[in-house]
Amino acid sequence: MTTWTTLAAAKLNLTLEVIGKREDGFHDLASVVVSLDLVDEVRLTVDAKERSVSYRDDGGRPISIETSDDIVIRAWSLLERYCHLPSQATVEVTKRIPVTSGLGGGSTDAAAFLRLARDAWQLDLSDDDLLRIGAQVGSDVPVCLIGGPVLMKGRGDRVTPLDLPQPPADAPAFLLHRTEIPVPEAKTATMYRSLRSSDFRSGDATILLVERLRDGETPTQDDCANSFDAPAREVMQGLTGAWRAMGTAIANSTLESGEQPVVPLLTGAGPTLFALLSAPSAQRAAARLQHAPGFTRVAGLLDRREATTVRPL
């Protein structure tokens, strides 16, 4: 049997500005997105004896993805409308990105499958073809297909790779904390419905951040923005407490180094919170959060090649 593999990197929205609602029911966005070294691994075995998609943790134990609409299966079915595919193959996902977290864990797995399918089955699909298919699977799939730093506009379907200078060795680390709270069904749709006109933004924060990044500057927490920050705390009970706990951990950790404390922000539609800190402060804050329920991780950036390379095993 022949197996191909690729990483499926978590995405993080440094900015996520919702500009307004469109006539087609979607919303126009402006967002700078990066790939993190928090990754799932996706493998496609092309000459298997069955057709299946399965999820396991690092120890090989099965994980149940509680959804009636598996996004990898959706991507597979949609791809079959455009290409003749073999009837049998297996997809195995080693899952590390928390589900329903705002880190694109489902979208990045679907994007990884599309990249694998094109290479493993030698499909006659250009990058633009793959992006168009990905946009039909989900709004975050195109940005995950490209990987690395990306400017995202439209409803997520207009994606532009950002070719930026290599980040410095002392680039900030990403402190991530996803508290264990219930999230509503159809979370993303619920969050969009909860937006008020006061939550809409102009897109200026995204434009300014792109300019800074292209000038070789390192992003700071002050450069980041998210239209869902206020509504998320109203919709997701328990999120405000997690916000305060993370803020306290950051304040105590930065006090030791003399850094200015920063206010956590939501990534995506949440409920994961993030903060850009020096690596030592991020590690100290993560240690202070280790007994808090949920998922805490200090992550770094992945470049485009690392985030998207497909290789045979």
Coordinates of C-alpha atoms in Angstrom, one line a residue:
M1 CA 0.0 0.0 0.0
T2 CA 1.2 3.6 -0.8
T3 CA 0.7 6.2 1.9
W4 CA 1.2 10.0 1.6
T5 CA 1.4 12.4 4.6
T6 CA 1.2 16.1 5.3
L7 CA 0.9 18.3 8.3
A8 CA -2.4 20.1 9.1
A9 CA -1.3 23.2 10.9
A10 CA -3.5 25.2 13.3
K11 CA -4.4 28.6 12.0
L12 CA -4.5 31.7 14.1
N13 CA -6.2 35.0 13.2
L14 CA -3.9 37.8 14.3
T15 CA -6.7 40.1 13.1
L16 CA -10.3 39.0 12.3
E17 CA -12.3 42.0 11.3
V18 CA -15.9 41.5 10.3
I19 CA -16.7 44.4 8.0
G20 CA -20.4 43.7 7.3
K21 CA -23.1 41.3 6.1
R22 CA -23.4 40.5 2.4
E23 CA -26.5 40.0 0.3
D24 CA -25.7 36.3 0.0
G25 CA -25.9 35.9 3.8
F26 CA -22.1 35.6 4.4
H27 CA -20.0 38.3 5.9
D28 CA -17.1 40.2 4.4
L29 CA -13.9 39.8 6.4
A30 CA -10.4 41.2 6.7
S31 CA -7.9 39.0 8.5
V32 CA -4.2 38.2 8.8
V33 CA -3.8 34.5 9.4
V34 CA -0.7 32.6 10.4
S35 CA 0.1 28.8 10.7
L36 CA 1.2 27.5 14.1
D37 CA 3.5 24.5 14.9
L38 CA 0.5 23.0 16.7
V39 CA -0.3 20.4 14.0
D40 CA -2.5 17.4 13.2
E41 CA -0.9 14.8 10.9
V42 CA -3.0 13.5 8.0
R43 CA -2.1 10.3 6.0
L44 CA -3.8 9.1 2.8
T45 CA -3.4 5.5 1.8
V46 CA -4.4 5.3 -1.8
D47 CA -4.6 1.5 -2.5
A48 CA -6.4 0.4 0.7
K49 CA -9.1 -2.2 0.8
E50 CA -11.8 0.1 2.3
R51 CA -12.9 3.7 2.3
S52 CA -12.7 5.4 5.7
V53 CA -11.7 8.4 7.7
S54 CA -10.5 7.9 11.2
Y55 CA -9.1 10.1 14.0
R56 CA -6.6 9.0 16.7
D57 CA -4.5 10.7 19.4
D58 CA -0.8 10.6 19.7
G59 CA -1.0 7.3 21.5
G60 CA -3.0 5.7 18.7
R61 CA -6.3 5.7 20.7
P62 CA -9.4 6.4 18.6
I63 CA -11.0 9.8 18.9
S64 CA -14.7 10.3 18.2
I65 CA -15.3 13.5 16.3
E66 CA -18.8 14.4 17.3
T67 CA -20.3 15.8 14.2
S68 CA -22.8 14.6 11.6
D69 CA -21.0 16.4 8.9
D70 CA -17.3 15.4 8.9
I71 CA -15.5 18.1 7.0
V72 CA -12.9 15.7 5.5
I73 CA -15.7 13.5 4.1
R74 CA -17.3 16.6 2.8
A75 CA -14.1 17.6 1.0
W76 CA -13.7 14.1 -0.4
S77 CA -17.3 14.0 -1.7
L78 CA -16.9 17.5 -3.3
L79 CA -13.6 16.6 -4.9
E80 CA -15.4 13.6 -6.6
R81 CA -17.6 16.1 -8.4
Y82 CA -14.5 17.5 -10.2
C83 CA -12.3 14.4 -10.6
H84 CA -12.5 10.7 -11.0
L85 CA -11.2 9.2 -7.8
P86 CA -10.5 5.6 -6.8
S87 CA -13.4 4.2 -4.9
Q88 CA -11.3 3.0 -1.9
A89 CA -8.7 4.8 0.2
T90 CA -8.2 5.5 3.9
V91 CA -7.5 8.8 5.7
E92 CA -6.0 8.7 9.1
V93 CA -5.7 11.9 11.2
T94 CA -3.5 12.1 14.3
K95 CA -5.4 14.8 16.2
R96 CA -3.7 17.4 18.3
I97 CA -5.6 20.6 17.6
P98 CA -8.6 20.8 19.9
V99 CA -11.9 20.6 18.1
T100 CA -14.3 23.6 18.0
S101 CA -11.6 25.8 19.3
G102 CA -11.3 28.6 16.7
L103 CA -7.9 27.2 15.5
G104 CA -9.3 25.7 12.3
G105 CA -8.8 22.1 13.4
G106 CA -11.4 20.8 11.0
S107 CA -10.6 23.1 8.1
T108 CA -6.9 22.4 8.2
D109 CA -7.6 18.6 8.1
A110 CA -9.8 19.1 5.1
A111 CA -7.2 21.2 3.4
A112 CA -4.5 18.6 4.2
F113 CA -6.7 15.9 2.5
L114 CA -7.1 18.0 -0.6
R115 CA -3.4 18.5 -0.9
L116 CA -2.8 14.8 -0.4
A117 CA -5.4 13.8 -2.9
R118 CA -4.0 16.0 -5.6
D119 CA -0.5 14.6 -5.2
A120 CA -1.2 11.0 -4.4
W121 CA -3.8 10.6 -7.3
Q122 CA -1.9 13.0 -9.6
L123 CA -5.1 15.1 -10.2
D124 CA -5.1 17.7 -12.9
L125 CA -5.9 20.6 -10.5
S126 CA -4.1 23.9 -10.3
D127 CA -3.6 25.8 -7.0
D128 CA -6.5 28.0 -8.0
D129 CA -8.7 25.0 -8.7
L130 CA -7.9 23.6 -5.3
L131 CA -8.7 26.9 -3.6
R132 CA -12.1 27.1 -5.4
I133 CA -12.9 23.6 -4.2
G134 CA -11.7 24.4 -0.7
A135 CA -13.9 27.5 -0.5
Q136 CA -16.9 25.3 -1.2
V137 CA -15.9 23.0 1.7
G138 CA -15.6 25.8 4.2
S139 CA -14.6 29.4 4.6
D140 CA -11.3 28.7 6.4
V141 CA -10.2 25.9 4.1
P142 CA -8.5 28.2 1.4
V143 CA -6.3 29.9 4.0
C144 CA -5.3 26.5 5.4
L145 CA -4.5 25.2 1.9
I146 CA -2.0 28.1 1.4
G147 CA -0.4 28.0 4.9
G148 CA 2.0 30.4 6.3
P149 CA 1.1 34.1 6.7
V150 CA -2.0 34.9 4.6
L151 CA -4.2 38.0 4.0
M152 CA -7.8 36.7 3.9
K153 CA -10.7 38.8 2.5
G154 CA -14.2 38.2 1.2
R155 CA -15.9 35.5 3.1
G156 CA -12.6 33.8 3.4
D157 CA -12.3 32.8 -0.3
R158 CA -10.0 35.7 -1.3
V159 CA -6.6 34.7 0.0
T160 CA -3.2 36.3 -0.7
P161 CA 0.1 34.7 0.5
L162 CA 2.2 37.2 2.4
D163 CA 5.9 36.9 1.5
L164 CA 7.5 38.3 4.6
P165 CA 11.1 38.5 5.9
Q166 CA 12.2 35.7 8.1
P167 CA 11.1 36.3 11.7
P168 CA 13.9 37.1 14.2
A169 CA 15.2 34.5 16.6
D170 CA 13.5 36.4 19.5
A171 CA 10.1 36.5 17.7
P172 CA 7.2 36.4 20.2
A173 CA 5.6 33.1 21.2
F174 CA 1.9 32.4 21.1
L175 CA 0.3 31.5 24.4
L176 CA -2.9 29.5 23.7
H177 CA -5.6 28.7 26.2
R178 CA -8.8 26.9 25.4
T179 CA -11.0 26.6 28.5
E180 CA -13.4 23.7 28.9
I181 CA -16.7 25.3 28.4
P182 CA -19.7 24.2 26.3
V183 CA -19.9 25.8 22.9
P184 CA -23.1 26.2 21.0
E185 CA -24.0 23.9 18.1
A186 CA -23.1 25.4 14.8
K187 CA -20.8 27.6 16.8
T188 CA -19.5 29.8 13.9
A189 CA -23.0 30.5 12.6
T190 CA -24.2 31.3 16.1
M191 CA -21.3 33.7 16.6
Y192 CA -22.0 35.5 13.3
R193 CA -25.7 35.9 14.3
S194 CA -24.7 37.4 17.6
L195 CA -22.7 40.3 16.0
R196 CA -24.1 43.7 16.4
S197 CA -23.4 46.7 14.1
S198 CA -21.0 48.0 16.8
D199 CA -18.9 44.8 16.4
F200 CA -18.2 45.5 12.7
R201 CA -14.9 47.0 11.9
S202 CA -13.3 48.9 9.0
G203 CA -10.5 46.5 8.2
D204 CA -7.9 49.2 9.0
A205 CA -6.2 47.1 11.7
T206 CA -5.6 44.4 9.1
I207 CA -4.2 46.8 6.5
L208 CA -1.8 48.3 9.1
L209 CA -0.6 44.9 10.3
V210 CA 0.1 43.8 6.7
E211 CA 2.1 47.0 6.2
R212 CA 4.1 46.4 9.4
L213 CA 4.8 42.8 8.5
R214 CA 6.0 43.7 5.0
D215 CA 8.3 46.2 6.6
G216 CA 9.9 43.4 8.6
E217 CA 8.4 44.4 11.9
T218 CA 7.4 41.9 14.5
P219 CA 3.6 41.9 15.4
T220 CA 2.6 42.7 18.9
Q221 CA -0.7 42.2 20.8
D222 CA -1.6 45.8 20.1
D223 CA -1.7 45.0 16.4
C224 CA -4.3 42.3 16.8
A225 CA -8.1 42.7 16.8
N226 CA -11.1 40.4 16.7
S227 CA -14.7 41.4 16.0
F228 CA -16.0 38.4 18.1
D229 CA -14.3 39.5 21.3
A230 CA -17.3 41.1 22.9
P231 CA -20.1 38.8 21.6
A232 CA -18.1 35.6 22.5
R233 CA -18.2 36.5 26.1
E234 CA -22.0 36.9 25.9
V235 CA -22.6 33.7 24.0
M236 CA -20.1 31.3 25.7
Q237 CA -20.7 31.1 29.4
G238 CA -17.5 30.7 31.3
L239 CA -15.3 32.4 28.8
T240 CA -15.1 35.6 30.8
G241 CA -13.6 33.6 33.8
A242 CA -11.0 32.0 31.5
W243 CA -10.2 35.5 30.1
R244 CA -9.5 36.8 33.6
A245 CA -7.5 33.7 34.6
M246 CA -5.3 34.0 31.5
G247 CA -4.9 37.7 32.0
T248 CA -3.8 37.2 35.6
A249 CA -1.3 34.5 34.6
I250 CA 0.1 36.9 32.0
A251 CA 0.3 39.8 34.4
N252 CA 2.2 37.7 37.0
S253 CA 4.5 36.2 34.4
T254 CA 5.4 39.5 32.7
L255 CA 6.0 41.2 36.1
E256 CA 9.0 38.9 36.6
S257 CA 10.6 40.0 33.3
G258 CA 9.6 43.7 33.3
E259 CA 7.5 43.2 30.2
Q260 CA 4.2 45.1 29.7
P261 CA 1.2 42.7 30.3
V262 CA -1.1 42.2 27.4
V263 CA -4.8 41.5 27.2
P264 CA -5.8 38.1 25.8
L265 CA -7.7 38.0 22.5
L266 CA -10.0 35.5 20.9
T267 CA -8.7 33.6 17.9
G268 CA -11.3 32.9 15.2
A269 CA -14.8 32.5 16.6
G270 CA -13.3 31.1 19.8
P271 CA -13.2 29.9 22.5
T272 CA -9.4 29.7 22.3
L273 CA -7.6 32.8 23.7
F274 CA -4.1 33.9 22.6
A275 CA -1.4 36.3 23.6
L276 CA 1.8 37.3 22.0
L277 CA 4.6 37.2 24.6
S278 CA 8.3 36.6 24.9
A279 CA 9.0 32.9 24.9
P280 CA 10.1 32.9 28.6
S281 CA 7.0 34.8 29.7
A282 CA 4.7 32.6 27.6
Q283 CA 6.2 29.5 29.3
R284 CA 5.8 31.0 32.8
A285 CA 2.2 31.9 32.0
A286 CA 1.5 28.5 30.6
A287 CA 2.8 26.9 33.8
R288 CA 0.5 29.1 35.9
L289 CA -2.4 27.9 33.8
Q290 CA -1.5 24.2 33.9
H291 CA -4.2 23.4 36.5
A292 CA -6.9 25.4 34.8
P293 CA -9.3 23.1 32.9
G294 CA -8.8 22.9 29.2
F295 CA -5.9 23.1 26.7
T296 CA -2.9 25.3 27.2
R297 CA 0.1 25.4 24.8
V298 CA 2.9 27.7 23.8
A299 CA 3.2 27.6 20.0
G300 CA 5.5 29.1 17.4
L301 CA 5.1 29.9 13.7
L302 CA 5.3 27.5 10.7
D303 CA 6.4 28.8 7.4
R304 CA 4.4 28.0 4.2
R305 CA 6.7 25.1 3.1
E306 CA 6.6 23.5 6.5
A307 CA 2.9 23.8 6.7
T308 CA 2.0 22.4 3.3
T309 CA 4.7 19.9 2.2
V310 CA 3.2 16.6 1.0
R311 CA 5.5 13.5 1.0
P312 CA 5.2 9.8 0.5
L313 CA 6.0 7.5 3.4

